Short mmCIF file of C-alpha atoms in Angstrom, two decimals:
data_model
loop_
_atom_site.label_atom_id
_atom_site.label_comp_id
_atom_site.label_asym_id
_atom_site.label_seq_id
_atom_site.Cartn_x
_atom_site.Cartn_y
_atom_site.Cartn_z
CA UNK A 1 20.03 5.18 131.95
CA UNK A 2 18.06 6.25 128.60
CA UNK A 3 17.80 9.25 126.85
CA UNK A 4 18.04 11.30 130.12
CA UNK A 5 20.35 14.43 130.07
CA UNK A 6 22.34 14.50 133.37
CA UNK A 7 20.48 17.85 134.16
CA UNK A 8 17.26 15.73 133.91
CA UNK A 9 18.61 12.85 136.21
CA UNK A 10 19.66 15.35 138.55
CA UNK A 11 16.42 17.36 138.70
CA UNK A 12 14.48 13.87 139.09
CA UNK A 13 16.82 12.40 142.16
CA UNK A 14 16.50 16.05 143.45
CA UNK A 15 12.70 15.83 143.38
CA UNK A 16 12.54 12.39 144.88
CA UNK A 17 14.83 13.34 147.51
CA UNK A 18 12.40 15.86 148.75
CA UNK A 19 9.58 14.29 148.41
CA UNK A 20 11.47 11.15 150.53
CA UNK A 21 12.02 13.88 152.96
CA UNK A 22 8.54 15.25 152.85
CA UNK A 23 7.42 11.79 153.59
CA UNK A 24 9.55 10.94 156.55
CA UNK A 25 8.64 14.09 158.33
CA UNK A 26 5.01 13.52 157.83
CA UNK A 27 5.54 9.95 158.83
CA UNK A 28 7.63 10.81 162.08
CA UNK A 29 5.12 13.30 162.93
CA UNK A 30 2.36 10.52 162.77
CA UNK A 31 4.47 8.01 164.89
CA UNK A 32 5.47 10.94 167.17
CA UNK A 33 1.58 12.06 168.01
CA UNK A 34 0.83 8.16 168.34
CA UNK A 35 3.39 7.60 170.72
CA UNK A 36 2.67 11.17 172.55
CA UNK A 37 -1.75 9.95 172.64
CA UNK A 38 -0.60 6.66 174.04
CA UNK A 39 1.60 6.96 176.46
CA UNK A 40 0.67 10.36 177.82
CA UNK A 41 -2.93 10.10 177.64
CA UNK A 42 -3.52 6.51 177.93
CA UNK A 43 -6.83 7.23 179.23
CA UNK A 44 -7.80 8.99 176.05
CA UNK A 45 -8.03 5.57 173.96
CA UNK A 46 -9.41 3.20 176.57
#
């Protein structure tokens, strides 16, 4: 592992969790809005 403490390793996988969270939200959100434009407005991107 190196010369990480365990508090440090935790800290860092808590931090990346989040930010994995953070992303997939964001992400869905995207997807979600693209789906919602296309298929409930298809007239809005023709």
């Amino acid at each position: 592992m190196g010369p990480y403490s365990q508090g440090d390793v935790a800290r860092m996988r808590e931090k990346w969790y989040k930010s994995a969270i953070i992303d997939l939200i964001f992400d869905g959100g995207r997807y979600l809005s693209i789906y919602v434009i296309k298929y409930q407005y298809p007239n809005f991107l023709a």
